[in-house]
Every structure is written in structure tokens, then in C-alpha cells.
Amino acid sequence: MLTHILGYPRIGSKRELKKACEQYWSGKISKEELQSQAYQLRLEHWKIQQENGIDLIPSNDFSLYDHVLDLSLTLGVIPQRYQALVDGKSSKELDIYFAMARGYQKEGFDVVACEMTKWFDTNYHYIVPEFTKNQQFYRFSNKPIQEFEEAKRLDIITKPVLIGPVSYLLLGKEKEKGFNRLDLIQRLLPVYIELLQELESRGAHTIQIDEPYLDMDLTEKERSVFQEVYQQIRKALPALQIVLATYFECSGDNLATTLSLPVDCLHVDLVRCPSQLGDILNQEAFVNGTTKLSLGLVDGRNIWKNDFTNSLGLIEKALSKLGEERVWIAPSCSLLHTPYDLDLEKDESVLTPTIKNWMAFAKQKLKEVRTLADLTKPQLFSSLASILSENQQAIESRKSSTLIHRPTVKSQIQGIKNADFEREAPFTLRQSIQKELLQLPLLPTTTIGSFPQTTDVRQLRANYKKDLISDEVYTQQVETEIKKAIHWQEELGLDVLVHGEFERNDMVEYFGELLSGYVFSQNGWVQSYGSRCVKPPIIFGDIQRKEDMTVRWTKFAQAQTSKIVKGMLTGPITMLQWSFVRDDQPRRLTAFQLALAIREEVVALEKAGIKIIQIDEPAIREGLPLRKENAPIYLDWAVKAFRLSASGVSNRTQIHTHACYSEFNDIIDSIADLDADVITIETSRSQMELLDAFAEFKYPNEIGPGVYDIHSPRVPTVEEITTLLEKALTYIPLENLWVNPDCGLKTRHWEETEKALKNMVGAAEALRAEVGATVK
């Protein structure tokens, strides 16, 4: 019974990859130094897996930025705007790669980045492949080969990991009309098969092909494409052992198609969908066949210990039908979504031993996979009995812990009334009241909330956290930063200001630290995109607001200016999605607990005189179930959670929300049901394509479509921004249109931020002057 994993975290236990990439981008290290550090990380990861007894160790799961972008470069899917950088030189490969990820604005080139969106229902972002009608595929990068050879030189024969050809096409977008990207499969497949053949010729005996779309809603045509593709792959590679990996959902009505594919091993996610094991084992043809079944038992997306007793029950069920040689043990999905190593959490004041004993990070999950396999062997069971006993003690202690349950919180949840989900008046009346009160110009300009975090600001927070400076010193220095930010925004000519969020380490972690029911890690970093890493807080128990969280700083900022300053909060669904969430109660209940805590803060901000309050929900779409049949239940409670957080204020208070890097077409009615007075969204990378949904639906409230991409260092011109605004006006009534960046500016530098915002304000003022006469 083999053990394997689908992928390992990339960034390094101390975020070494993040630091190396950022040093390379700033010119502080060479390409060779970057690649050397990346190699050292791959080497370390392979050895860790080897030491923990993993039988099939993956390669090509490592990435400098994004694994979907890696495959695009491997297959030569490089949009035309980057072709000037290609020019046949292999030395340019890294420049092209990062240009597609981040944009490129030097050496006479000025090209925008590719679109970025969420990887299924995770907080990981991938670079969206762009396809044209006459798209050609060819081998441009040899990354999968190179990394397989690296491991081979260490006497480790890895299992190369590739996104499947069908899922890869479905993950992309058509950039021309008149064709379906799946029609490109016959051009793509020969190049893909050639890559598999070369890997096999170099000694790869097993290859993992990820097809997560097999767990999505598929048409009959899409199912038939899957069957055709894998028949061709099998015909071309009859001896290669192919592991087909699905994850994040049940196969559902795709199960017959999935089981019919000519592969050697099928991986299924039994954390997200344990019931599908029974569905598969009820298929007589599969049971009587030879295909192996990889059981995804260890949660690849959360940090709680595996319940060995529960997992062993599922393993025994599979063994009874398939036998030992046809059952493999694995995590549910790639461990990319989990932190590195629980052993690095040494500060008991941050993560107490009791709560730490309930957890497992990526390295510990390797041990869990190995232990589960070993526990099924009679000759090893007695020697592992103490480990099984310790595991069950940890599971039971968590269930009964008094740390988790707060009767007052449960009483609050039971006391929620229907009126708590509703504003006093409908939007049209609120809009009239707010326009009279706020007196904002047409096309009001604002930012999403955060400003660049300098080394000095980060050091200030670190010193305060370590008690190296007093409350008084910390407060004075934060206030100094806020004053500078307010005056800087006034000089730029922005209409609605923000305080800059200099006191915040992260938009979720900051609030989690001020709420009961949360705990934190010191080194629990996971990759969000590229070099952007987050350290998700951990929700282990009932949530309760203990004190004001933002009023102090927002009130101070408002006192520095006659312009309006927005209060800035993170919404309940984003707090939920971007945390590691307790799994002992429905997520809906945890979301409502968060909503009540945020509602109290919204009311406190209004009492402090704050006229505009933004409740960010960038993760609202991310939490949507992958199957449409499951969406209505989620959307019902997710929308209610937001409304619960926002509906405690008067009609005079303008509620904003922000959502980014998500497709809204299929949930636009639910976005409208949030009933936020203003929504700001990401649209610049897609050239306002995302507004199609808002136009067709006739979105009733005000919208701020992002007019420049904050995830790229390039500075947009006034002309670019003006063009996007003019395009936005074809979708949105002038009186409902706001002007803002795509997202917060925390990750950018001050110099580029100032240039970009000056251009944004300039574009808004010019367009305001142009359309003003028409409006009058």
C-alpha cells in the first residue's frame, strides 16, 4: 500500500522563496542566485518527504510564482504582447515568466500582466491562460524535465506532477470570439504527450495528472473530451503509470466518466467528499478491475489532526473490496494550502500546548500519511498502538474542551431576528440621503484601504509586539504615519480618504487578534500568489468581540481632515475563508458569530462619527461550492452574514464592500443581495470584462470598478485609466460610478503608488470635466 502526496508547500519554512524573488525583482540578486535558492528549497522538500517515508515523492510541484503559469510557459502559451521579449533567447525565459505574472515596464517595454483569479475555492491565485482561435502550442520551457533530473541526480525517482490538459484549457479564457477553448485540445495534446514521453524516457515510471475539473459541473461535450484525451494518452504511453488526481469536491454525475478513463490510479478527496468512497466501491466494474484507488484522507487544506480511527475505517472499507496493492494513502490535495512545520511553533504564549496538540502542519501531515499506511499492517500495529492512543486522546480532548464553547455567544446567535439582516430603508432612499450628506463630486475617487508598508512600519509593529516600545511610543508613531497619509491623500486630490492601516499586520489576522476564539502561529505562512504570503489565523472556538478594534485609529484620522475618511473592516465571510476554521460545527454558525462581532464594530464606528464604512468581502465568491447544486445554501447564509454585519447603522451611513479576483456572473443576484451602498471590484486585468455581469443584471447600487492593477509594479498612464473609465460608463450610470484601484496598496512601494494614484485622480478629473456639462 503506497503512500504519496500531491504537492508540497513551496515558499520555504521561513519564506525563503518570497525573499529571494523580491530580491531578484529589485535587482539585489542575480538570476543564478534566485535559481540556486529555489533548487535548495526543492532539495530540502524532497529530503523531508523521503525521511518521512513517502513512497512516491512529487516533482514539478514547485513554482517560482504559479504552477498554472509554469504550464503555460512549458506549452508556449505566451500572449502576443510578450512576444517582443521572447525573441528566441532562453535567457529571457525568466523575464517573460515574471512579465506575464507581474507586468513589465522597463527597457522600452510596457506590457500589462495576465489576469489572475482564485484557484477553485481556495485563497490561492493563479495566472489565467489566454487562448486565441489560432493558438499554437510548442515546448518553450523544460521545467518539468529539469526538476525531474535534479531529483534523479539525488537518486530520487520522483512522480512528476502536471495539470491535466483538459483542466488546463478550462482554467483559461478565450481572448477572441468565435471559438471554444476546448476546441484547441487536438493542438495541445501532441505537445503534452511529447512531454510525458520525454519524462518516461528519462526514467519517470509514474506521473500524476491533476484534473480537478472532473469534480466540477461538466457538459456532455466536456465529458467526451476527457474520454478522448485519456484514450489518446494511454495509446501513446501504454507502459507509463498514470495517477489521475481529482480533489476539492465529489465527482457526482461525472463519476461514470472518471471511472471509465484508462488510468492506473485514481485519487479522490475523502475529506471534502467521504461519501464518494462508497459510490466508487459500489461500481462492480471498478472493483473487478485493476485500477488503484488513492484515498485522500489527510486534510490538505486545514491544520487539524487527522482522526486516525475515522480514516482507518475508510481504509478498511477500501481494502475489503480492492485488496492491499490497489489502495494508496495520500492527503486530500496538495499540501500547498497548509503551513510548513508545527515544530517551528515554539512560543507557548502564542500557541498554547493544549491547542497545538490538536494540529498538524504539512510536515506532520507527511507523518500522518505514513502512520495511516503502517497502522493497517498487523506486524506494525502493536508498535504503533501508543501513537493511535495519543491521536484519539487529542481528538477527544478537543471535542470536550471548555476553551471552545462560550454560552453568551451561543445565546447571541439564537437571538438573531429577521430584522437584523435588513437596513432601515431601500437603497434608492439611502442613496438620496447619502448624496445630500456626503456632497461628493461625480466619479468620486478613493482607494481600497491599505497603503505601502515600509520596513520602518513593519519594524514598529514588531517592536511593539515584542514589548520593546511602550504603548505611548507606538501610538505616537502610528499617529505620525496616519497624519502623513492623510495629508498626502489631500495633496493627491482623492475625495474619500483612508487611514492607511499602518497598525495592521494583515486584514484578517489583525481582527483575529482582537476577537476571542482565535489563536495564531508564528510561522504558519502559506502562499496566496507569487511572493505574497499570508499567515491565516486559526478559529478554534466561539467568536466574540472584546473591545473596539478600529475606532481609535479611524477617529484620529478623521480629526486630521475635513474630507471624509472611511472606516475599514474585514467582512465575516473573508474572516472565515482566510482563516483555518474549526471543523466541529457548520461554517454557517461560525460566519454568523463573526458577523455579530463585526456588526458591533460597525455600530461603534458610526457612533464615533464615521460616515462611510467599508466591510471588505474579497472572499465572498471564493467560498462558493464548486457544484451549482450546493451553491444556494451557501449563498443564503453568506449573504445573510454580510447583511447581519452591515445592517445595524442608519440610512445616513454609507456601507461599502470590496471584492476582487473573482468571476461574478453566476452569483450576481447574490452580490446585489448584499445591499452594500457601494461595491468596489477588480476589473483592470480583465479590461473591464467582469462588468459584463453587472451590466446584464442592471446592478442597482454604486460600483467602483478597479482601474489599475495593484498586483503589478507598472504604473498605468492617464490615457489607460481614462479608457477603462469610459468603458465602465457603457455599463454603469455616471452617478453610480466610483474611481479606485483594484485592491489595497499594502504590497506596493510609495513611489509607484504615488505615480499611479496621481494618474488615477487626473483621469477622473479630466473625465469629470468632460461629462459634467452633459450632466448639468
Short mmCIF file of N, CA and C in Angstrom, two decimals, residues 99-196:
data_model
loop_
_atom_site.label_atom_id
_atom_site.label_comp_id
_atom_site.label_asym_id
_atom_site.label_seq_id
_atom_site.Cartn_x
_atom_site.Cartn_y
_atom_site.Cartn_z
N ALA A 99 7.03 38.73 -16.38
CA ALA A 99 6.23 39.75 -17.07
C ALA A 99 4.77 39.32 -17.16
N MET A 100 4.54 38.04 -17.46
CA MET A 100 3.17 37.54 -17.52
C MET A 100 2.51 37.58 -16.14
N ALA A 101 3.31 37.39 -15.09
CA ALA A 101 2.77 37.37 -13.74
C ALA A 101 2.55 38.76 -13.17
N ARG A 102 3.48 39.71 -13.51
CA ARG A 102 3.52 40.98 -12.79
C ARG A 102 3.49 42.20 -13.70
N GLY A 103 3.51 41.98 -15.02
CA GLY A 103 3.67 43.12 -15.92
C GLY A 103 5.14 43.45 -16.10
N TYR A 104 5.45 44.30 -17.08
CA TYR A 104 6.85 44.61 -17.38
C TYR A 104 6.91 46.04 -17.91
N GLN A 105 7.73 46.86 -17.25
CA GLN A 105 7.78 48.27 -17.61
C GLN A 105 9.22 48.77 -17.48
N LYS A 106 10.06 48.33 -18.42
CA LYS A 106 11.45 48.78 -18.47
C LYS A 106 12.05 48.39 -19.80
N GLU A 107 13.24 48.92 -20.08
CA GLU A 107 13.97 48.61 -21.32
C GLU A 107 13.13 48.86 -22.56
N GLY A 108 12.27 49.87 -22.50
CA GLY A 108 11.45 50.19 -23.66
C GLY A 108 10.19 49.38 -23.80
N PHE A 109 9.97 48.41 -22.91
CA PHE A 109 8.77 47.59 -22.94
C PHE A 109 7.78 48.10 -21.90
N ASP A 110 6.50 47.99 -22.21
CA ASP A 110 5.45 48.35 -21.26
C ASP A 110 4.26 47.44 -21.53
N VAL A 111 4.20 46.32 -20.83
CA VAL A 111 3.13 45.35 -21.05
C VAL A 111 2.46 45.03 -19.72
N VAL A 112 1.15 44.84 -19.78
CA VAL A 112 0.38 44.53 -18.56
C VAL A 112 0.45 43.04 -18.26
N ALA A 113 0.20 42.70 -17.01
CA ALA A 113 0.22 41.31 -16.57
C ALA A 113 -1.00 40.57 -17.07
N CYS A 114 -0.92 39.24 -17.05
CA CYS A 114 -2.09 38.41 -17.34
C CYS A 114 -3.08 38.50 -16.19
N GLU A 115 -4.30 38.14 -16.47
CA GLU A 115 -5.33 38.14 -15.45
C GLU A 115 -5.01 37.10 -14.38
N MET A 116 -5.44 37.38 -13.16
CA MET A 116 -5.22 36.48 -12.04
C MET A 116 -6.56 36.20 -11.36
N THR A 117 -6.80 34.97 -10.99
CA THR A 117 -8.06 34.66 -10.30
C THR A 117 -7.84 33.51 -9.32
N LYS A 118 -8.87 33.18 -8.55
CA LYS A 118 -8.75 32.18 -7.49
C LYS A 118 -8.71 30.76 -8.05
N TRP A 119 -7.87 29.95 -7.43
CA TRP A 119 -7.76 28.53 -7.75
C TRP A 119 -8.92 27.79 -7.07
N PHE A 120 -9.98 27.56 -7.86
CA PHE A 120 -11.19 26.92 -7.38
C PHE A 120 -11.71 27.66 -6.14
N ASP A 121 -11.95 26.98 -5.02
CA ASP A 121 -12.50 27.69 -3.85
C ASP A 121 -11.44 27.89 -2.77
N THR A 122 -10.20 28.14 -3.19
CA THR A 122 -9.11 28.40 -2.25
C THR A 122 -8.74 29.87 -2.30
N ASN A 123 -7.84 30.28 -1.41
CA ASN A 123 -7.31 31.64 -1.43
C ASN A 123 -6.01 31.72 -2.22
N TYR A 124 -5.67 30.66 -2.93
CA TYR A 124 -4.52 30.70 -3.83
C TYR A 124 -4.97 31.30 -5.16
N HIS A 125 -4.14 32.17 -5.74
CA HIS A 125 -4.46 32.82 -7.01
C HIS A 125 -3.58 32.25 -8.12
N TYR A 126 -4.16 32.00 -9.28
CA TYR A 126 -3.35 31.52 -10.41
C TYR A 126 -3.43 32.51 -11.57
N ILE A 127 -2.45 32.43 -12.45
CA ILE A 127 -2.38 33.30 -13.63
C ILE A 127 -3.18 32.63 -14.75
N VAL A 128 -4.20 33.33 -15.22
CA VAL A 128 -5.16 32.74 -16.17
C VAL A 128 -4.54 32.62 -17.56
N PRO A 129 -4.50 31.41 -18.13
CA PRO A 129 -4.01 31.26 -19.51
C PRO A 129 -4.91 32.00 -20.50
N GLU A 130 -4.29 32.59 -21.52
CA GLU A 130 -5.03 33.33 -22.55
C GLU A 130 -4.91 32.57 -23.87
N PHE A 131 -6.07 32.27 -24.48
CA PHE A 131 -6.09 31.49 -25.72
C PHE A 131 -6.70 32.28 -26.87
N THR A 132 -6.13 32.12 -28.04
CA THR A 132 -6.68 32.71 -29.26
C THR A 132 -7.15 31.60 -30.18
N LYS A 133 -7.93 31.98 -31.17
CA LYS A 133 -8.54 30.99 -32.07
C LYS A 133 -7.48 30.16 -32.80
N ASN A 134 -6.39 30.78 -33.16
CA ASN A 134 -5.32 30.08 -33.88
C ASN A 134 -4.15 29.73 -32.96
N GLN A 135 -4.46 29.52 -31.70
CA GLN A 135 -3.42 29.24 -30.69
C GLN A 135 -2.55 28.06 -31.11
N GLN A 136 -1.25 28.28 -31.02
CA GLN A 136 -0.30 27.21 -31.28
C GLN A 136 0.37 26.82 -29.98
N PHE A 137 0.73 25.56 -29.84
CA PHE A 137 1.40 25.05 -28.65
C PHE A 137 2.75 24.48 -29.06
N TYR A 138 3.75 24.74 -28.25
CA TYR A 138 5.08 24.19 -28.51
C TYR A 138 5.86 24.19 -27.20
N ARG A 139 6.88 23.39 -27.13
CA ARG A 139 7.67 23.32 -25.90
C ARG A 139 8.56 24.55 -25.81
N PHE A 140 8.25 25.41 -24.86
CA PHE A 140 9.07 26.60 -24.65
C PHE A 140 9.97 26.43 -23.43
N SER A 141 9.42 25.88 -22.35
CA SER A 141 10.18 25.68 -21.12
C SER A 141 10.30 24.19 -20.84
N ASN A 142 11.43 23.78 -20.27
CA ASN A 142 11.66 22.38 -19.91
C ASN A 142 11.63 22.17 -18.40
N LYS A 143 10.93 23.01 -17.69
CA LYS A 143 10.92 22.94 -16.23
C LYS A 143 10.58 21.55 -15.68
N PRO A 144 9.52 20.88 -16.15
CA PRO A 144 9.21 19.55 -15.59
C PRO A 144 10.36 18.55 -15.77
N ILE A 145 11.04 18.64 -16.91
CA ILE A 145 12.17 17.74 -17.19
C ILE A 145 13.34 18.08 -16.26
N GLN A 146 13.65 19.37 -16.17
CA GLN A 146 14.80 19.80 -15.38
C GLN A 146 14.65 19.41 -13.91
N GLU A 147 13.45 19.57 -13.36
CA GLU A 147 13.27 19.26 -11.94
C GLU A 147 13.25 17.75 -11.69
N PHE A 148 12.75 16.98 -12.65
CA PHE A 148 12.82 15.52 -12.53
C PHE A 148 14.29 15.08 -12.52
N GLU A 149 15.10 15.67 -13.41
CA GLU A 149 16.53 15.32 -13.49
C GLU A 149 17.28 15.74 -12.23
N GLU A 150 16.89 16.87 -11.63
CA GLU A 150 17.54 17.30 -10.38
C GLU A 150 17.37 16.23 -9.31
N ALA A 151 16.15 15.76 -9.13
CA ALA A 151 15.88 14.74 -8.12
C ALA A 151 16.57 13.42 -8.47
N LYS A 152 16.57 13.10 -9.73
CA LYS A 152 17.19 11.85 -10.19
C LYS A 152 18.68 11.81 -9.84
N ARG A 153 19.33 12.98 -9.93
CA ARG A 153 20.75 13.04 -9.57
C ARG A 153 20.96 12.79 -8.08
N LEU A 154 19.91 12.93 -7.31
CA LEU A 154 19.96 12.63 -5.87
C LEU A 154 19.48 11.22 -5.57
N ASP A 155 19.30 10.42 -6.64
CA ASP A 155 18.78 9.04 -6.53
C ASP A 155 17.34 9.00 -6.02
N ILE A 156 16.57 10.06 -6.33
CA ILE A 156 15.15 10.08 -6.01
C ILE A 156 14.39 10.10 -7.34
N ILE A 157 13.70 9.02 -7.62
CA ILE A 157 12.88 8.96 -8.83
C ILE A 157 11.50 9.50 -8.46
N THR A 158 11.25 10.71 -8.86
CA THR A 158 10.03 11.39 -8.43
C THR A 158 8.83 11.04 -9.32
N LYS A 159 7.71 11.47 -8.85
CA LYS A 159 6.45 11.38 -9.59
C LYS A 159 6.15 12.79 -10.12
N PRO A 160 6.50 13.10 -11.37
CA PRO A 160 6.22 14.45 -11.89
C PRO A 160 4.72 14.75 -11.84
N VAL A 161 4.41 16.01 -11.51
CA VAL A 161 3.02 16.46 -11.39
C VAL A 161 2.74 17.48 -12.48
N LEU A 162 1.66 17.27 -13.22
CA LEU A 162 1.24 18.21 -14.26
C LEU A 162 -0.26 18.46 -14.15
N ILE A 163 -0.67 19.69 -14.41
CA ILE A 163 -2.11 19.94 -14.58
C ILE A 163 -2.55 19.23 -15.84
N GLY A 164 -3.69 18.56 -15.78
CA GLY A 164 -4.17 17.83 -16.94
C GLY A 164 -4.53 18.74 -18.10
N PRO A 165 -4.44 18.25 -19.32
CA PRO A 165 -4.69 19.10 -20.50
C PRO A 165 -6.10 19.66 -20.55
N VAL A 166 -7.10 18.90 -20.09
CA VAL A 166 -8.48 19.40 -20.16
C VAL A 166 -8.70 20.48 -19.11
N SER A 167 -8.28 20.21 -17.88
CA SER A 167 -8.43 21.23 -16.84
C SER A 167 -7.64 22.49 -17.20
N TYR A 168 -6.46 22.32 -17.81
CA TYR A 168 -5.67 23.49 -18.18
C TYR A 168 -6.44 24.39 -19.14
N LEU A 169 -7.05 23.81 -20.15
CA LEU A 169 -7.83 24.62 -21.08
C LEU A 169 -9.03 25.26 -20.39
N LEU A 170 -9.69 24.51 -19.51
CA LEU A 170 -10.87 25.05 -18.83
C LEU A 170 -10.50 26.15 -17.84
N LEU A 171 -9.28 26.14 -17.34
CA LEU A 171 -8.81 27.18 -16.42
C LEU A 171 -8.54 28.51 -17.14
N GLY A 172 -8.41 28.45 -18.48
CA GLY A 172 -8.06 29.64 -19.24
C GLY A 172 -9.27 30.39 -19.77
N LYS A 173 -8.98 31.36 -20.63
CA LYS A 173 -10.04 32.19 -21.22
C LYS A 173 -9.78 32.38 -22.71
N GLU A 174 -10.88 32.43 -23.48
CA GLU A 174 -10.78 32.78 -24.89
C GLU A 174 -10.60 34.30 -24.99
N LYS A 175 -9.60 34.72 -25.73
CA LYS A 175 -9.35 36.15 -25.91
C LYS A 175 -9.82 36.66 -27.27
N GLU A 176 -10.52 35.80 -27.98
CA GLU A 176 -11.18 36.17 -29.23
C GLU A 176 -12.55 35.50 -29.24
N LYS A 177 -13.46 36.04 -30.00
CA LYS A 177 -14.77 35.43 -30.12
C LYS A 177 -14.75 34.37 -31.22
N GLY A 178 -15.75 33.50 -31.21
CA GLY A 178 -15.93 32.57 -32.31
C GLY A 178 -15.29 31.21 -32.14
N PHE A 179 -14.84 30.88 -30.93
CA PHE A 179 -14.31 29.53 -30.71
C PHE A 179 -14.43 29.18 -29.24
N ASN A 180 -14.35 27.89 -28.95
CA ASN A 180 -14.35 27.38 -27.59
C ASN A 180 -12.95 26.85 -27.29
N ARG A 181 -12.40 27.23 -26.16
CA ARG A 181 -11.02 26.83 -25.87
C ARG A 181 -10.81 25.32 -25.88
N LEU A 182 -11.87 24.54 -25.59
CA LEU A 182 -11.71 23.08 -25.65
C LEU A 182 -11.47 22.59 -27.08
N ASP A 183 -11.82 23.43 -28.07
CA ASP A 183 -11.56 23.06 -29.46
C ASP A 183 -10.06 23.00 -29.75
N LEU A 184 -9.25 23.54 -28.84
CA LEU A 184 -7.79 23.56 -29.04
C LEU A 184 -7.13 22.26 -28.58
N ILE A 185 -7.91 21.33 -28.05
CA ILE A 185 -7.31 20.17 -27.41
C ILE A 185 -6.45 19.34 -28.36
N GLN A 186 -6.85 19.23 -29.62
CA GLN A 186 -6.08 18.41 -30.55
C GLN A 186 -4.77 19.06 -30.96
N ARG A 187 -4.66 20.38 -30.79
CA ARG A 187 -3.37 21.04 -31.00
C ARG A 187 -2.50 20.93 -29.75
N LEU A 188 -3.15 20.97 -28.61
CA LEU A 188 -2.41 20.90 -27.35
C LEU A 188 -1.87 19.50 -27.08
N LEU A 189 -2.69 18.49 -27.34
CA LEU A 189 -2.39 17.13 -26.90
C LEU A 189 -1.05 16.58 -27.42
N PRO A 190 -0.69 16.77 -28.69
CA PRO A 190 0.61 16.24 -29.14
C PRO A 190 1.80 16.79 -28.35
N VAL A 191 1.74 18.08 -28.01
CA VAL A 191 2.83 18.68 -27.24
C VAL A 191 2.84 18.13 -25.83
N TYR A 192 1.66 17.94 -25.26
CA TYR A 192 1.53 17.40 -23.92
C TYR A 192 2.04 15.95 -23.88
N ILE A 193 1.63 15.17 -24.85
CA ILE A 193 2.06 13.76 -24.90
C ILE A 193 3.57 13.67 -25.11
N GLU A 194 4.11 14.54 -25.93
CA GLU A 194 5.57 14.56 -26.14
C GLU A 194 6.31 14.81 -24.83
N LEU A 195 5.76 15.70 -24.00
CA LEU A 195 6.37 15.99 -22.69
C LEU A 195 6.32 14.74 -21.81
N LEU A 196 5.17 14.06 -21.78
CA LEU A 196 5.05 12.83 -20.99
C LEU A 196 6.03 11.76 -21.49
#
